[in-house]
Amino acid sequence: VVENVNESHLNKAIWLFPLYLVAINIFVLPVAFAGMLSFGATGLDADMFVLTLPMANKQVLLTLLVFIGGMSAATGMVIVETVALSTMICNDLVMPLLLHMPSLKLAQRKDLSGILLTIRRIGIIFVLLMGYAYFHYAGEYYALVSIGLVSFAAVAQFAPSLLIGIFWKRGTRTGALLGLLAGFSVW
């Protein structure tokens, strides 16, 4: 969806994106059921089911592969999200402020690449430090599942406005904003 360069690519994205979502989630339910059946009474954190199931069944090689895969996925996610957030911080927060400071005369420069790279690198360090601070102060007390559910509930607030906006032509901006405000209040 993001990389579309031609409108005809939408025909492929319409069926490929839902297929991708199904493919990446196909093993979630079996692992969740197996984890609940095996460790439900122990109070084990559901985030650990994927790693604990092969470990409990003495599958050393599978446990190692699951750990390496999880570490790889987590590392990739941290890298991608940190670079994306630092780019957003640079482009949407810092650079507009710097460009509006007449004493810096940035608008007159032809090459801002050094400044952009420095701001993005500082942004990466800032995002990583904020992530560590969150982990240190709040991350130990909340399971990843509960944080994900709260985040999902927050994002789900947009679904009624989007769906009603698509199918109901008499819906208004005011109604959508009031619905979002009411949903946010309940959330």
PDB file of C-alpha atoms in Angstrom:
ATOM      1  CA  VAL A   1       0.000   0.000   0.000  1.00  0.00           C
ATOM      2  CA  VAL A   2       2.747   2.436   0.951  1.00  0.00           C
ATOM      3  CA  GLU A   3       5.029   1.648  -2.000  1.00  0.00           C
ATOM      4  CA  ASN A   4       2.372   1.984  -4.718  1.00  0.00           C
ATOM      5  CA  VAL A   5       3.729   3.965  -7.650  1.00  0.00           C
ATOM      6  CA  ASN A   6       0.852   3.216  -9.980  1.00  0.00           C
ATOM      7  CA  GLU A   7      -2.900   3.052  -9.385  1.00  0.00           C
ATOM      8  CA  SER A   8      -3.034  -0.382 -11.022  1.00  0.00           C
ATOM      9  CA  HIS A   9      -0.972  -1.742  -8.113  1.00  0.00           C
ATOM     10  CA  LEU A  10      -4.036  -1.355  -5.894  1.00  0.00           C
ATOM     11  CA  ASN A  11      -5.627  -4.415  -7.515  1.00  0.00           C
ATOM     12  CA  LYS A  12      -2.751  -6.511  -6.221  1.00  0.00           C
ATOM     13  CA  ALA A  13      -2.656  -4.784  -2.820  1.00  0.00           C
ATOM     14  CA  ILE A  14      -6.393  -5.370  -2.270  1.00  0.00           C
ATOM     15  CA  TRP A  15      -5.914  -9.135  -1.985  1.00  0.00           C
ATOM     16  CA  LEU A  16      -2.217  -9.302  -1.019  1.00  0.00           C
ATOM     17  CA  PHE A  17      -2.402  -7.144   2.113  1.00  0.00           C
ATOM     18  CA  PRO A  18      -5.212  -9.143   3.804  1.00  0.00           C
ATOM     19  CA  LEU A  19      -3.415 -12.347   2.811  1.00  0.00           C
ATOM     20  CA  TYR A  20      -0.252 -10.998   4.456  1.00  0.00           C
ATOM     21  CA  LEU A  21      -2.159 -10.185   7.649  1.00  0.00           C
ATOM     22  CA  VAL A  22      -3.622 -13.692   7.754  1.00  0.00           C
ATOM     23  CA  ALA A  23      -0.209 -15.258   7.079  1.00  0.00           C
ATOM     24  CA  ILE A  24       1.586 -13.438   9.888  1.00  0.00           C
ATOM     25  CA  ASN A  25      -1.179 -14.259  12.371  1.00  0.00           C
ATOM     26  CA  ILE A  26      -1.938 -17.851  11.377  1.00  0.00           C
ATOM     27  CA  PHE A  27      -0.037 -19.392  14.311  1.00  0.00           C
ATOM     28  CA  VAL A  28      -1.238 -16.999  17.008  1.00  0.00           C
ATOM     29  CA  LEU A  29      -4.355 -18.950  18.018  1.00  0.00           C
ATOM     30  CA  PRO A  30      -2.731 -22.410  18.131  1.00  0.00           C
ATOM     31  CA  VAL A  31       0.161 -21.086  20.228  1.00  0.00           C
ATOM     32  CA  ALA A  32      -2.242 -19.205  22.520  1.00  0.00           C
ATOM     33  CA  PHE A  33      -4.444 -22.299  22.997  1.00  0.00           C
ATOM     34  CA  ALA A  34      -1.442 -24.549  23.615  1.00  0.00           C
ATOM     35  CA  GLY A  35      -0.012 -22.042  26.081  1.00  0.00           C
ATOM     36  CA  MET A  36      -3.284 -21.703  27.960  1.00  0.00           C
ATOM     37  CA  LEU A  37      -3.723 -25.483  28.117  1.00  0.00           C
ATOM     38  CA  SER A  38      -0.152 -26.020  29.279  1.00  0.00           C
ATOM     39  CA  PHE A  39       0.483 -23.014  31.512  1.00  0.00           C
ATOM     40  CA  GLY A  40      -2.909 -21.394  32.134  1.00  0.00           C
ATOM     41  CA  ALA A  41      -3.029 -22.205  35.847  1.00  0.00           C
ATOM     42  CA  THR A  42       0.586 -21.171  36.487  1.00  0.00           C
ATOM     43  CA  GLY A  43       0.008 -17.503  35.671  1.00  0.00           C
ATOM     44  CA  LEU A  44       2.817 -17.458  33.115  1.00  0.00           C
ATOM     45  CA  ASP A  45       2.886 -14.305  31.020  1.00  0.00           C
ATOM     46  CA  ALA A  46       1.241 -15.032  27.652  1.00  0.00           C
ATOM     47  CA  ASP A  47       4.081 -13.181  25.897  1.00  0.00           C
ATOM     48  CA  MET A  48       6.357 -16.093  26.801  1.00  0.00           C
ATOM     49  CA  PHE A  49       4.225 -18.937  25.404  1.00  0.00           C
ATOM     50  CA  VAL A  50       6.123 -19.147  22.103  1.00  0.00           C
ATOM     51  CA  LEU A  51       9.426 -19.639  23.894  1.00  0.00           C
ATOM     52  CA  THR A  52       8.174 -21.648  26.867  1.00  0.00           C
ATOM     53  CA  LEU A  53       6.227 -24.285  24.887  1.00  0.00           C
ATOM     54  CA  PRO A  54       9.253 -25.811  23.100  1.00  0.00           C
ATOM     55  CA  MET A  55      11.338 -25.399  26.251  1.00  0.00           C
ATOM     56  CA  ALA A  56       8.799 -27.330  28.336  1.00  0.00           C
ATOM     57  CA  ASN A  57       8.772 -30.126  25.743  1.00  0.00           C
ATOM     58  CA  LYS A  58      12.587 -30.444  25.751  1.00  0.00           C
ATOM     59  CA  GLN A  59      12.903 -29.220  22.149  1.00  0.00           C
ATOM     60  CA  VAL A  60      16.273 -27.500  22.502  1.00  0.00           C
ATOM     61  CA  LEU A  61      16.865 -26.748  18.814  1.00  0.00           C
ATOM     62  CA  LEU A  62      13.337 -25.379  18.336  1.00  0.00           C
ATOM     63  CA  THR A  63      13.724 -23.257  21.488  1.00  0.00           C
ATOM     64  CA  LEU A  64      16.974 -21.841  20.110  1.00  0.00           C
ATOM     65  CA  LEU A  65      15.364 -21.086  16.738  1.00  0.00           C
ATOM     66  CA  VAL A  66      12.382 -19.399  18.417  1.00  0.00           C
ATOM     67  CA  PHE A  67      14.723 -17.296  20.547  1.00  0.00           C
ATOM     68  CA  ILE A  68      16.863 -16.267  17.564  1.00  0.00           C
ATOM     69  CA  GLY A  69      13.743 -15.480  15.502  1.00  0.00           C
ATOM     70  CA  GLY A  70      12.209 -13.433  18.307  1.00  0.00           C
ATOM     71  CA  MET A  71      15.453 -11.574  18.932  1.00  0.00           C
ATOM     72  CA  SER A  72      15.805 -10.888  15.215  1.00  0.00           C
ATOM     73  CA  ALA A  73      12.230  -9.640  14.904  1.00  0.00           C
ATOM     74  CA  ALA A  74      12.530  -7.452  17.988  1.00  0.00           C
ATOM     75  CA  THR A  75      15.849  -5.996  16.847  1.00  0.00           C
ATOM     76  CA  GLY A  76      14.484  -5.281  13.377  1.00  0.00           C
ATOM     77  CA  MET A  77      11.395  -3.626  14.852  1.00  0.00           C
ATOM     78  CA  VAL A  78      13.484  -1.422  17.133  1.00  0.00           C
ATOM     79  CA  ILE A  79      15.739  -0.373  14.256  1.00  0.00           C
ATOM     80  CA  VAL A  80      12.918   0.373  11.807  1.00  0.00           C
ATOM     81  CA  GLU A  81      10.735   2.202  14.329  1.00  0.00           C
ATOM     82  CA  THR A  82      13.621   4.195  15.781  1.00  0.00           C
ATOM     83  CA  VAL A  83      14.761   5.389  12.359  1.00  0.00           C
ATOM     84  CA  ALA A  84      11.156   6.212  11.368  1.00  0.00           C
ATOM     85  CA  LEU A  85      10.510   8.140  14.583  1.00  0.00           C
ATOM     86  CA  SER A  86      13.805  10.035  14.357  1.00  0.00           C
ATOM     87  CA  THR A  87      12.925  11.018  10.779  1.00  0.00           C
ATOM     88  CA  MET A  88       9.505  12.242  11.940  1.00  0.00           C
ATOM     89  CA  ILE A  89      11.089  14.177  14.809  1.00  0.00           C
ATOM     90  CA  CYS A  90      13.538  15.768  12.381  1.00  0.00           C
ATOM     91  CA  ASN A  91      11.078  16.572   9.592  1.00  0.00           C
ATOM     92  CA  ASP A  92       8.014  17.551  11.611  1.00  0.00           C
ATOM     93  CA  LEU A  93       9.338  18.998  14.864  1.00  0.00           C
ATOM     94  CA  VAL A  94      12.942  20.173  14.788  1.00  0.00           C
ATOM     95  CA  MET A  95      13.471  21.383  11.197  1.00  0.00           C
ATOM     96  CA  PRO A  96      10.322  23.565  11.073  1.00  0.00           C
ATOM     97  CA  LEU A  97      11.494  25.245  14.285  1.00  0.00           C
ATOM     98  CA  LEU A  98      15.035  25.728  12.987  1.00  0.00           C
ATOM     99  CA  LEU A  99      13.842  27.057   9.623  1.00  0.00           C
ATOM    100  CA  HIS A 100      11.754  29.715  11.385  1.00  0.00           C
ATOM    101  CA  MET A 101      14.783  31.020  13.308  1.00  0.00           C
ATOM    102  CA  PRO A 102      16.135  33.872  11.168  1.00  0.00           C
ATOM    103  CA  SER A 103      19.457  34.009  13.011  1.00  0.00           C
ATOM    104  CA  LEU A 104      20.436  30.539  11.731  1.00  0.00           C
ATOM    105  CA  LYS A 105      19.778  31.438   8.051  1.00  0.00           C
ATOM    106  CA  LEU A 106      19.099  27.774   7.202  1.00  0.00           C
ATOM    107  CA  ALA A 107      16.703  28.646   4.391  1.00  0.00           C
ATOM    108  CA  GLN A 108      19.593  30.222   2.476  1.00  0.00           C
ATOM    109  CA  ARG A 109      21.878  27.167   2.655  1.00  0.00           C
ATOM    110  CA  LYS A 110      22.055  24.802  -0.298  1.00  0.00           C
ATOM    111  CA  ASP A 111      23.144  21.693   1.632  1.00  0.00           C
ATOM    112  CA  LEU A 112      21.414  20.789   4.887  1.00  0.00           C
ATOM    113  CA  SER A 113      22.385  17.105   4.829  1.00  0.00           C
ATOM    114  CA  GLY A 114      24.874  17.405   7.715  1.00  0.00           C
ATOM    115  CA  ILE A 115      22.327  19.136   9.931  1.00  0.00           C
ATOM    116  CA  LEU A 116      19.612  16.630   8.999  1.00  0.00           C
ATOM    117  CA  LEU A 117      21.854  13.647   9.768  1.00  0.00           C
ATOM    118  CA  THR A 118      22.888  15.129  13.112  1.00  0.00           C
ATOM    119  CA  ILE A 119      19.277  15.827  14.098  1.00  0.00           C
ATOM    120  CA  ARG A 120      18.234  12.303  13.073  1.00  0.00           C
ATOM    121  CA  ARG A 121      21.102  10.706  14.993  1.00  0.00           C
ATOM    122  CA  ILE A 122      20.226  12.707  18.085  1.00  0.00           C
ATOM    123  CA  GLY A 123      16.594  11.688  17.499  1.00  0.00           C
ATOM    124  CA  ILE A 124      17.614   8.018  17.414  1.00  0.00           C
ATOM    125  CA  ILE A 125      19.467   8.368  20.712  1.00  0.00           C
ATOM    126  CA  PHE A 126      16.500  10.245  22.212  1.00  0.00           C
ATOM    127  CA  VAL A 127      13.977   7.590  21.099  1.00  0.00           C
ATOM    128  CA  LEU A 128      16.163   4.760  22.434  1.00  0.00           C
ATOM    129  CA  LEU A 129      16.609   6.544  25.766  1.00  0.00           C
ATOM    130  CA  MET A 130      12.856   7.165  26.026  1.00  0.00           C
ATOM    131  CA  GLY A 131      12.208   3.494  25.247  1.00  0.00           C
ATOM    132  CA  TYR A 132      14.650   2.446  27.940  1.00  0.00           C
ATOM    133  CA  ALA A 133      13.082   4.868  30.436  1.00  0.00           C
ATOM    134  CA  TYR A 134       9.644   3.422  29.661  1.00  0.00           C
ATOM    135  CA  PHE A 135      10.946  -0.118  30.117  1.00  0.00           C
ATOM    136  CA  HIS A 136      12.675   0.792  33.356  1.00  0.00           C
ATOM    137  CA  TYR A 137       9.766   2.634  34.967  1.00  0.00           C
ATOM    138  CA  ALA A 138       6.615   1.097  33.477  1.00  0.00           C
ATOM    139  CA  GLY A 139       7.506  -1.852  31.255  1.00  0.00           C
ATOM    140  CA  GLU A 140       8.217  -4.225  34.124  1.00  0.00           C
ATOM    141  CA  TYR A 141       4.727  -3.803  35.532  1.00  0.00           C
ATOM    142  CA  TYR A 142       2.641  -4.323  32.406  1.00  0.00           C
ATOM    143  CA  ALA A 143       2.623  -7.305  30.068  1.00  0.00           C
ATOM    144  CA  LEU A 144       3.082  -6.616  26.380  1.00  0.00           C
ATOM    145  CA  VAL A 145      -0.361  -8.094  25.748  1.00  0.00           C
ATOM    146  CA  SER A 146      -2.127  -5.589  27.998  1.00  0.00           C
ATOM    147  CA  ILE A 147      -0.237  -2.644  26.469  1.00  0.00           C
ATOM    148  CA  GLY A 148      -1.133  -3.931  22.989  1.00  0.00           C
ATOM    149  CA  LEU A 149      -4.815  -4.282  23.909  1.00  0.00           C
ATOM    150  CA  VAL A 150      -4.969  -0.751  25.279  1.00  0.00           C
ATOM    151  CA  SER A 151      -3.243   0.545  22.119  1.00  0.00           C
ATOM    152  CA  PHE A 152      -5.596  -1.475  19.911  1.00  0.00           C
ATOM    153  CA  ALA A 153      -8.599  -0.049  21.760  1.00  0.00           C
ATOM    154  CA  ALA A 154      -7.247   3.454  21.171  1.00  0.00           C
ATOM    155  CA  VAL A 155      -6.764   2.868  17.436  1.00  0.00           C
ATOM    156  CA  ALA A 156     -10.154   1.148  17.170  1.00  0.00           C
ATOM    157  CA  GLN A 157     -11.718   4.540  17.982  1.00  0.00           C
ATOM    158  CA  PHE A 158     -11.125   5.531  14.343  1.00  0.00           C
ATOM    159  CA  ALA A 159     -12.978   2.544  12.834  1.00  0.00           C
ATOM    160  CA  PRO A 160     -16.561   3.862  13.218  1.00  0.00           C
ATOM    161  CA  SER A 161     -15.680   7.233  11.662  1.00  0.00           C
ATOM    162  CA  LEU A 162     -13.892   5.582   8.762  1.00  0.00           C
ATOM    163  CA  LEU A 163     -16.555   2.974   8.058  1.00  0.00           C
ATOM    164  CA  ILE A 164     -19.497   5.321   8.512  1.00  0.00           C
ATOM    165  CA  GLY A 165     -17.701   7.936   6.414  1.00  0.00           C
ATOM    166  CA  ILE A 166     -17.294   5.449   3.584  1.00  0.00           C
ATOM    167  CA  PHE A 167     -20.850   4.073   3.546  1.00  0.00           C
ATOM    168  CA  TRP A 168     -23.029   6.876   4.933  1.00  0.00           C
ATOM    169  CA  LYS A 169     -22.928   9.968   2.733  1.00  0.00           C
ATOM    170  CA  ARG A 170     -24.800  12.214   5.171  1.00  0.00           C
ATOM    171  CA  GLY A 171     -22.221  11.837   7.939  1.00  0.00           C
ATOM    172  CA  THR A 172     -20.523  15.082   8.945  1.00  0.00           C
ATOM    173  CA  ARG A 173     -17.161  16.129  10.248  1.00  0.00           C
ATOM    174  CA  THR A 174     -18.760  17.315  13.483  1.00  0.00           C
ATOM    175  CA  GLY A 175     -20.379  13.929  14.021  1.00  0.00           C
ATOM    176  CA  ALA A 176     -17.074  12.147  13.417  1.00  0.00           C
ATOM    177  CA  LEU A 177     -15.250  14.435  15.860  1.00  0.00           C
ATOM    178  CA  LEU A 178     -17.949  14.017  18.511  1.00  0.00           C
ATOM    179  CA  GLY A 179     -17.800  10.244  18.066  1.00  0.00           C
ATOM    180  CA  LEU A 180     -14.030  10.279  18.449  1.00  0.00           C
ATOM    181  CA  LEU A 181     -14.297  12.480  21.533  1.00  0.00           C
ATOM    182  CA  ALA A 182     -16.888  10.163  23.102  1.00  0.00           C
ATOM    183  CA  GLY A 183     -14.790   7.098  22.279  1.00  0.00           C
ATOM    184  CA  PHE A 184     -11.685   8.723  23.713  1.00  0.00           C
ATOM    185  CA  SER A 185     -13.586   9.590  26.894  1.00  0.00           C
ATOM    186  CA  VAL A 186     -14.705   5.968  27.318  1.00  0.00           C
ATOM    187  CA  TRP A 187     -11.206   4.708  26.501  1.00  0.00           C
TER     188      TRP A 187
END
